Coordinates of C-alpha atoms in Angstrom, one line a residue:
V61 CA -6.9 -29.2 11.0
T62 CA -3.3 -30.1 10.8
D63 CA -1.9 -33.3 12.2
V64 CA 1.6 -33.3 10.7
A65 CA 3.4 -30.1 9.7
V66 CA 6.3 -30.1 7.3
L67 CA 8.8 -27.3 8.2
V68 CA 10.8 -26.4 5.1
V69 CA 14.3 -24.9 5.8
A70 CA 16.7 -23.8 3.0
A71 CA 20.1 -25.6 3.3
D72 CA 21.9 -22.5 2.0
D73 CA 20.1 -19.9 4.2
G74 CA 19.3 -21.8 7.3
F75 CA 16.6 -20.4 9.7
M76 CA 15.3 -17.1 8.6
P77 CA 12.7 -14.9 10.4
Q78 CA 9.8 -16.4 8.4
T79 CA 11.1 -19.9 9.2
E80 CA 11.0 -19.0 12.9
E81 CA 7.4 -17.8 12.5
A82 CA 6.4 -21.0 10.6
L83 CA 8.0 -23.1 13.4
K84 CA 5.9 -21.3 16.1
F85 CA 2.7 -22.0 14.1
A86 CA 3.7 -25.6 13.6
Q87 CA 4.5 -26.3 17.2
K88 CA 1.3 -24.6 18.4
H89 CA -1.2 -26.2 16.0
A90 CA 0.3 -29.5 14.7
S91 CA 0.7 -32.8 16.6
A92 CA 4.0 -33.5 15.0
V93 CA 6.7 -31.6 12.9
V94 CA 8.7 -33.2 10.1
C95 CA 11.7 -31.1 8.9
A96 CA 12.5 -30.9 5.2
I97 CA 16.0 -29.4 4.5
N98 CA 15.5 -28.1 1.0
K99 CA 18.0 -26.9 -1.7
V100 CA 20.6 -29.5 -0.8
D101 CA 22.0 -29.1 -4.3
A102 CA 22.4 -25.4 -4.0
K103 CA 25.8 -23.7 -3.8
G104 CA 26.7 -23.0 -0.1
A105 CA 24.3 -25.7 1.2
N106 CA 25.2 -26.7 4.8
I107 CA 23.0 -29.5 6.2
D108 CA 24.9 -29.7 9.5
R109 CA 24.5 -26.0 10.2
V110 CA 20.7 -26.4 9.7
K111 CA 20.6 -29.4 12.1
Q112 CA 22.6 -27.3 14.6
Q113 CA 20.1 -24.5 14.4
M114 CA 17.3 -27.1 14.9
Q115 CA 19.0 -28.3 18.0
Q116 CA 19.2 -24.7 19.3
R117 CA 15.4 -24.5 18.8
N118 CA 14.6 -27.7 20.7
I119 CA 13.7 -29.7 17.6
T120 CA 16.7 -31.9 17.5
P121 CA 17.0 -34.2 14.4
E122 CA 16.6 -38.0 14.9
D123 CA 20.1 -38.7 13.7
W124 CA 21.4 -36.3 16.4
G125 CA 19.6 -38.1 19.2
G126 CA 16.3 -36.1 19.0
E127 CA 12.7 -36.9 17.9
T128 CA 12.3 -34.7 14.8
I129 CA 12.3 -36.7 11.6
T130 CA 14.5 -34.8 9.1
N131 CA 14.9 -35.3 5.4
A132 CA 17.4 -33.6 3.0
V133 CA 15.5 -32.8 -0.3
S134 CA 15.8 -30.8 -3.5
A135 CA 12.4 -29.5 -4.8
L136 CA 14.1 -28.6 -8.0
K137 CA 15.5 -32.1 -8.8
G138 CA 13.1 -34.2 -6.8
T139 CA 15.9 -35.6 -4.6
G140 CA 14.7 -37.2 -1.4
M141 CA 11.0 -36.5 -2.0
N142 CA 9.9 -40.1 -1.8
E143 CA 11.8 -40.4 1.6
L144 CA 10.0 -37.3 2.8
I145 CA 6.6 -38.8 1.9
E146 CA 7.5 -42.0 3.7
S147 CA 8.5 -39.9 6.8
I148 CA 5.1 -38.2 6.8
L149 CA 3.3 -41.5 6.5
L150 CA 5.4 -42.9 9.3
Q151 CA 4.5 -40.0 11.6
A152 CA 0.8 -40.5 10.8
E153 CA 1.2 -44.2 11.7
V154 CA 2.9 -43.4 15.0
L155 CA 0.2 -40.9 15.9
D156 CA -2.5 -43.5 15.0
L157 CA -4.4 -41.0 12.8
K158 CA -7.7 -42.8 12.0
A159 CA -11.2 -41.7 11.1
N160 CA -14.5 -43.5 10.4
P161 CA -15.3 -43.2 6.7
K162 CA -18.9 -44.5 7.1
C163 CA -20.4 -41.9 9.5
P164 CA -22.0 -38.6 8.3
A165 CA -19.3 -36.4 6.9
Q166 CA -17.8 -33.6 8.9
G167 CA -15.0 -31.3 8.0
V168 CA -13.6 -27.7 8.0
I169 CA -13.4 -25.0 5.4
V170 CA -9.7 -24.3 4.4
E171 CA -10.4 -21.6 1.8
S172 CA -13.5 -19.9 0.2
Q173 CA -14.1 -17.6 -2.7
M174 CA -16.6 -16.2 -5.2
E175 CA -15.9 -17.7 -8.6
T176 CA -17.3 -16.3 -11.9
G177 CA -19.6 -18.9 -13.4
R178 CA -19.5 -21.1 -10.3
G179 CA -20.7 -18.8 -7.6
P180 CA -19.6 -19.4 -4.0
T181 CA -17.1 -22.2 -3.7
A182 CA -14.9 -23.5 -0.8
T183 CA -12.0 -25.9 -0.4
V184 CA -12.7 -28.3 2.5
I185 CA -10.9 -31.0 4.4
I186 CA -13.0 -34.0 5.3
Q187 CA -12.2 -35.1 8.9
K188 CA -14.9 -37.8 9.4
G189 CA -17.2 -39.7 7.1
T190 CA -17.3 -39.5 3.3
L191 CA -18.7 -36.6 1.3
K192 CA -20.4 -37.2 -2.0
P193 CA -22.1 -35.1 -4.7
G194 CA -25.8 -34.6 -3.7
D195 CA -25.1 -34.5 0.1
S196 CA -26.4 -31.6 2.0
F197 CA -24.6 -30.0 4.9
V198 CA -24.9 -27.0 7.2
C199 CA -22.0 -24.7 8.0
G200 CA -22.9 -22.0 10.6
E201 CA -25.3 -19.5 8.9
T202 CA -24.8 -21.0 5.5
W203 CA -25.8 -24.3 3.9
C204 CA -24.8 -26.3 0.8
K205 CA -26.2 -29.1 -1.4
V206 CA -23.0 -30.5 -3.0
R207 CA -23.3 -29.9 -6.7
A208 CA -19.9 -31.2 -7.5
L209 CA -16.6 -32.2 -5.8
M210 CA -13.3 -31.3 -7.5
D211 CA -9.7 -32.4 -6.7
D212 CA -6.6 -30.2 -6.8
Q213 CA -6.2 -31.0 -10.6
G214 CA -9.7 -29.8 -11.4
Q215 CA -11.0 -33.3 -11.9
R216 CA -14.4 -34.4 -10.6
L217 CA -14.4 -36.6 -7.5
Q218 CA -17.1 -39.3 -6.9
S219 CA -16.4 -39.2 -3.2
A220 CA -14.1 -37.6 -0.6
P221 CA -13.1 -39.8 2.3
P222 CA -11.4 -38.6 5.5
G223 CA -8.2 -36.6 5.0
T224 CA -9.2 -35.6 1.4
P225 CA -9.2 -32.0 0.3
A226 CA -11.9 -31.1 -2.1
L227 CA -13.4 -28.0 -3.8
V228 CA -17.1 -28.0 -3.1
L229 CA -19.7 -26.3 -5.4
G230 CA -23.3 -25.6 -4.4
W231 CA -23.0 -23.1 -1.5
D232 CA -25.6 -20.5 -0.9
A233 CA -23.0 -17.9 0.3
V234 CA -19.2 -17.6 0.9
R235 CA -18.3 -18.8 4.3
A236 CA -15.2 -17.9 6.3
P237 CA -12.2 -20.3 6.5
G238 CA -11.9 -22.3 9.7
T239 CA -15.7 -22.9 9.9
K240 CA -16.8 -26.5 10.5
F241 CA -19.6 -28.2 8.6
R242 CA -21.6 -31.4 9.1
T243 CA -23.9 -33.3 6.7
V244 CA -27.6 -33.6 7.4
K245 CA -30.5 -35.6 5.9
N246 CA -31.5 -33.2 3.1
D247 CA -31.2 -29.7 1.8
R248 CA -34.5 -28.6 3.6
E249 CA -33.0 -29.5 7.0
A250 CA -29.7 -27.8 6.1
R251 CA -31.6 -24.6 5.1
E252 CA -33.6 -24.6 8.3
L253 CA -30.6 -25.0 10.5
A254 CA -28.7 -22.3 8.7
E255 CA -31.7 -19.9 9.1
E256 CA -31.9 -20.7 12.8
A257 CA -28.2 -19.9 13.2
A258 CA -28.6 -16.7 11.2
Q259 CA -31.5 -15.6 13.4
A260 CA -29.5 -16.4 16.6
A261 CA -26.6 -14.3 15.3
R262 CA -28.9 -11.4 14.4
K263 CA -30.5 -11.5 17.8
L264 CA -27.1 -11.5 19.5
S265 CA -26.0 -8.5 17.5
E266 CA -29.2 -6.6 18.3
N267 CA -28.7 -7.3 22.0
I268 CA -25.2 -5.9 21.8
A269 CA -26.3 -2.9 19.7
G270 CA -29.2 -2.3 22.1
K271 CA -27.0 -1.8 25.2
P272 CA -26.6 1.9 26.0
A273 CA -23.1 3.0 24.9
A274 CA -20.9 4.3 27.7
P275 CA -20.4 8.0 26.9
G276 CA -17.1 8.1 28.8
R277 CA -15.3 6.8 31.7
P278 CA -17.2 6.4 35.0
G279 CA -16.9 9.6 37.1
M280 CA -16.2 11.9 34.1
S281 CA -17.8 15.3 34.3
D282 CA -19.9 16.8 31.4
L283 CA -17.0 19.0 30.5
D284 CA -14.7 16.1 30.4
R285 CA -17.1 14.2 28.1
L286 CA -17.4 17.2 25.8
M287 CA -13.6 17.6 25.6
A288 CA -13.2 13.9 24.9
A289 CA -15.9 14.1 22.1
L290 CA -14.1 17.2 20.6
E291 CA -10.7 15.3 20.7
K292 CA -12.3 12.4 18.9
D293 CA -13.6 14.7 16.2
K294 CA -10.1 16.0 15.6
E295 CA -8.7 12.4 15.3
K296 CA -7.4 11.5 11.9
I297 CA -9.0 8.3 10.6
L298 CA -8.5 6.4 7.4
R299 CA -11.5 4.1 6.8
V300 CA -10.9 1.2 4.4
L301 CA -13.2 -1.3 2.7
L302 CA -11.3 -4.5 1.9
K303 CA -11.7 -6.7 -1.2
A304 CA -9.7 -9.8 -1.9
D305 CA -9.6 -12.8 -4.3
V306 CA -10.2 -15.4 -1.6
N307 CA -11.3 -15.4 2.1
G308 CA -7.9 -16.5 3.4
T309 CA -6.2 -13.6 1.7
L310 CA -8.9 -11.3 3.1
E311 CA -8.1 -12.4 6.6
A312 CA -4.4 -12.1 6.1
L313 CA -4.8 -8.6 4.7
Q314 CA -7.0 -7.5 7.5
G315 CA -4.5 -8.9 10.0
C316 CA -1.6 -7.0 8.3
L317 CA -3.5 -3.7 8.3
E318 CA -4.6 -4.1 11.9
D319 CA -0.9 -4.4 12.8
I320 CA -0.1 -0.9 11.5
K321 CA 0.5 1.1 14.6
S322 CA 0.4 4.9 14.6
N323 CA -0.4 7.5 17.2
K324 CA -1.2 10.1 14.5
V325 CA -3.7 8.3 12.3
R326 CA -6.1 5.5 13.2
L327 CA -7.0 2.8 10.6
E328 CA -10.6 1.7 10.7
I329 CA -11.8 -1.3 8.6
V330 CA -15.5 -0.8 7.8
G331 CA -16.0 -4.2 6.0
G332 CA -14.6 -6.7 3.7
S333 CA -15.6 -9.3 1.1
V334 CA -14.3 -11.6 -1.6
G335 CA -14.7 -11.2 -5.4
P336 CA -14.4 -8.3 -7.8
I337 CA -15.0 -4.7 -6.8
T338 CA -18.7 -3.9 -7.5
Q339 CA -20.8 -0.8 -7.8
S340 CA -22.3 -1.8 -4.4
D341 CA -18.8 -1.6 -2.9
V342 CA -18.4 1.9 -4.3
Q343 CA -21.7 3.0 -2.8
L344 CA -20.8 1.5 0.6
A345 CA -17.4 3.2 0.5
E346 CA -19.0 6.5 -0.4
A347 CA -21.5 6.2 2.4
A348 CA -18.8 5.2 4.9
K349 CA -16.3 7.9 3.6
S350 CA -13.7 5.2 3.1
I351 CA -11.3 4.1 0.4
I352 CA -11.4 0.6 -1.2
V353 CA -8.3 -1.6 -0.7
G354 CA -8.2 -4.5 -3.1
F355 CA -5.8 -7.4 -3.2
D356 CA -5.6 -9.3 -6.6
T357 CA -9.1 -8.2 -7.6
K358 CA -10.6 -6.6 -10.7
L359 CA -13.3 -4.0 -11.3
E360 CA -16.7 -5.0 -12.5
N361 CA -18.2 -3.2 -15.6
G362 CA -19.6 0.2 -14.7
V363 CA -17.4 0.7 -11.6
Q364 CA -14.8 3.0 -13.2
P365 CA -17.3 5.8 -14.2
M366 CA -18.9 5.5 -10.8
L367 CA -15.5 6.1 -9.1
K368 CA -15.1 9.3 -11.1
R369 CA -18.6 10.4 -10.2
T370 CA -18.4 9.6 -6.5
G371 CA -14.7 10.4 -5.9
V372 CA -14.1 7.1 -4.1
R373 CA -10.4 6.2 -4.1
I374 CA -9.2 2.6 -4.9
I375 CA -5.8 1.1 -4.0
T376 CA -5.1 -2.3 -5.5
H377 CA -2.1 -4.5 -5.9
D378 CA -1.3 -8.2 -6.2
I379 CA 1.7 -8.1 -3.8
I380 CA 0.5 -7.8 -0.2
Y381 CA 3.6 -5.9 1.1
E382 CA 3.3 -3.3 -1.7
L383 CA -0.4 -2.9 -0.9
I384 CA 0.4 -2.3 2.8
T385 CA 3.0 0.3 1.9
L386 CA 0.4 2.1 -0.3
V387 CA -2.1 2.1 2.6
K388 CA 0.5 3.5 4.9
E389 CA 1.2 6.3 2.4
A390 CA -2.6 7.0 2.2
M391 CA -2.6 7.3 6.1
A392 CA 0.3 9.7 6.0
E393 CA -1.5 11.9 3.4
L394 CA -4.2 12.6 6.0
L395 CA -1.6 14.3 8.3
D396 CA -1.1 18.1 8.1
P397 CA 2.2 18.7 6.3
E398 CA 5.2 19.7 8.5
L399 CA 6.7 23.1 7.6
R400 CA 10.5 23.0 7.6
E401 CA 12.8 26.0 7.1
N402 CA 15.6 25.7 4.6
K403 CA 18.3 28.3 4.5
L404 CA 19.0 29.5 0.9
G405 CA 21.9 31.8 1.6
A406 CA 23.3 34.9 3.3
A407 CA 24.6 38.3 2.3
E408 CA 26.6 40.9 4.3
V409 CA 25.6 44.5 4.2
R410 CA 28.7 46.5 3.0
A411 CA 27.1 49.9 2.3
V412 CA 23.7 51.7 2.4
F413 CA 22.4 53.7 -0.6
P414 CA 19.3 56.0 -0.8
L415 CA 16.4 54.8 -3.0
G416 CA 14.3 57.7 -4.0
K417 CA 13.3 60.2 -1.3
D418 CA 12.2 58.0 1.6
H419 CA 13.8 54.5 1.1
K420 CA 17.2 53.0 1.4
V421 CA 18.7 49.9 -0.2
A422 CA 21.5 47.7 1.3
G423 CA 24.6 47.2 -0.9
C424 CA 25.6 43.6 -0.1
M425 CA 28.0 40.8 -0.9
V426 CA 26.5 37.4 -1.0
T427 CA 28.7 35.3 1.2
E428 CA 27.0 31.8 1.0
G429 CA 24.3 30.1 -1.1
L430 CA 22.1 32.4 -3.0
I431 CA 19.6 35.2 -2.5
K432 CA 16.3 35.0 -4.3
R433 CA 13.9 37.8 -5.1
A434 CA 10.6 37.4 -3.1
A435 CA 12.2 34.9 -0.8
K436 CA 11.5 35.2 3.0
A437 CA 14.4 36.9 4.7
R438 CA 15.5 38.1 8.1
L439 CA 18.0 40.9 9.0
L440 CA 20.5 40.0 11.8
R441 CA 22.5 42.5 13.7
K442 CA 25.2 41.1 16.0
G443 CA 23.4 37.8 16.0
Q444 CA 20.0 39.2 16.9
V445 CA 17.0 39.2 14.5
I446 CA 16.0 42.8 13.9
H447 CA 13.5 42.4 11.1
Q448 CA 11.7 39.7 9.0
G449 CA 10.2 40.3 5.6
P450 CA 10.4 39.3 1.9
V451 CA 13.2 40.3 -0.4
E452 CA 11.2 43.1 -2.1
T453 CA 14.0 44.4 -4.4
L454 CA 17.1 42.5 -5.7
R455 CA 19.4 44.2 -8.2
R456 CA 22.8 43.5 -9.9
F457 CA 24.1 47.0 -10.6
K458 CA 21.0 48.7 -12.2
D459 CA 19.3 45.6 -13.5
D460 CA 16.6 43.6 -11.6
A461 CA 17.8 40.0 -10.8
S462 CA 15.8 36.9 -9.9
E463 CA 18.7 35.5 -7.9
V464 CA 22.3 36.3 -7.0
K465 CA 24.8 33.6 -6.0
A466 CA 27.7 33.6 -3.5
G467 CA 30.7 35.8 -4.5
F468 CA 28.6 38.5 -6.3
E469 CA 27.5 41.9 -5.1
C470 CA 23.9 43.0 -5.2
G471 CA 21.4 45.6 -3.9
I472 CA 18.7 44.3 -1.5
K473 CA 15.7 46.0 -0.1
L474 CA 13.5 44.1 2.4
G475 CA 9.8 44.8 2.6
G476 CA 8.9 47.3 5.3
Y477 CA 12.4 48.1 6.5
D478 CA 15.0 50.8 5.7
E479 CA 17.4 51.1 8.7
Y480 CA 20.3 49.0 7.4
L481 CA 23.8 49.3 8.9
P482 CA 27.1 48.0 7.4
G483 CA 27.9 44.7 9.0
D484 CA 24.3 43.5 9.1
V485 CA 23.6 40.0 7.7
I486 CA 20.6 39.2 5.5
E487 CA 19.6 35.6 5.5
A488 CA 17.2 34.2 2.8
V489 CA 15.1 31.2 3.6
E490 CA 12.4 29.0 2.0
I491 CA 9.7 27.1 3.8
L492 CA 9.4 23.5 2.7
S493 CA 6.2 21.4 3.1
V494 CA 7.3 17.9 4.2
R495 CA 5.0 14.9 4.5
P496 CA 5.2 13.7 8.1
A497 CA 5.9 10.1 8.9
L498 CA 3.3 7.8 10.7

């Protein structure tokens, strides 16, 4: 869609990782790049440093002998903005960007969404011809009779010539961004063409679904196939149903989630749509055993009690990075916790005393940390583990104690053991459950 891209670089920061990414997109998809060096009024602004960085990236500014038109601007104060607009128009003139305004309108969807009170709407760019209210056009499996055209200020447009962005009302369904459309004679023809495209898509999906699925790699034995199936059953999978405010965000969210790499948990996207979270979404999530991940969306009436009844979990946020972090945490929750041993303390056996007729207790000095009653413990003799068991009895003099700290004497009896010797070491440990990382 883009003919001229404007690369915005902050004069005080220079090229940042996101600037590098934007430059790659611009060079790949746009015919020409104009550079706007912003924040020239900011403290620490250094225009020459930015131009040097541009030269290193093979987009040398014009005043440095290159071909990239560069303007120093301030978005805050409006400095240099008129010159930037003139530079964009100059590039358009050099590229000889022209279109016929009198032919049937053609264009592409830039963004689409479901709006309350308006139904499906889409922002389009007109590439050829002129679009007017009342026109009918077909767009893949959907069609539209233009009910109204709106500009970026929400004002109605009487027509949209080439190069004009417009919000179009009158769609029969939400269509994905990037889809091209073309006007036809009337709404009946548009509806027929859309139905034909939908039928062709259904037939294609049926053909693909009808092919026998390969149960395994060629040459695999039945035992290998069985083991592969069992291994797949053990696999940890987080299934997610995506909801977003607009289609462009939905695509971005899906791309970000697909980029999450983990050998321990697999992320599976079961579907996605735009608009508020509905009861149908909850039913689908329940059937698919998935959670619902929503970006900048609200719940419809009746959804909250349905969530409690079905147990479907919802994760929502209006900051995409925070949402991705929450999804990663949900993936990590599927993993079995890792058990980690933490040493509480140690005590040295100084003497052995009888306890009743058949048992003995170790008179100890706690040398480090603390000893807790009922804690897991092990008895070490000359560095070798002789016995492991819980701290069954812990006393300070004749009184029971819940714990004894370093520097104090105590009596210890381990469960299932009585053969203590002076010089033995009793170590008390606790087992911590730690959430593993992806």
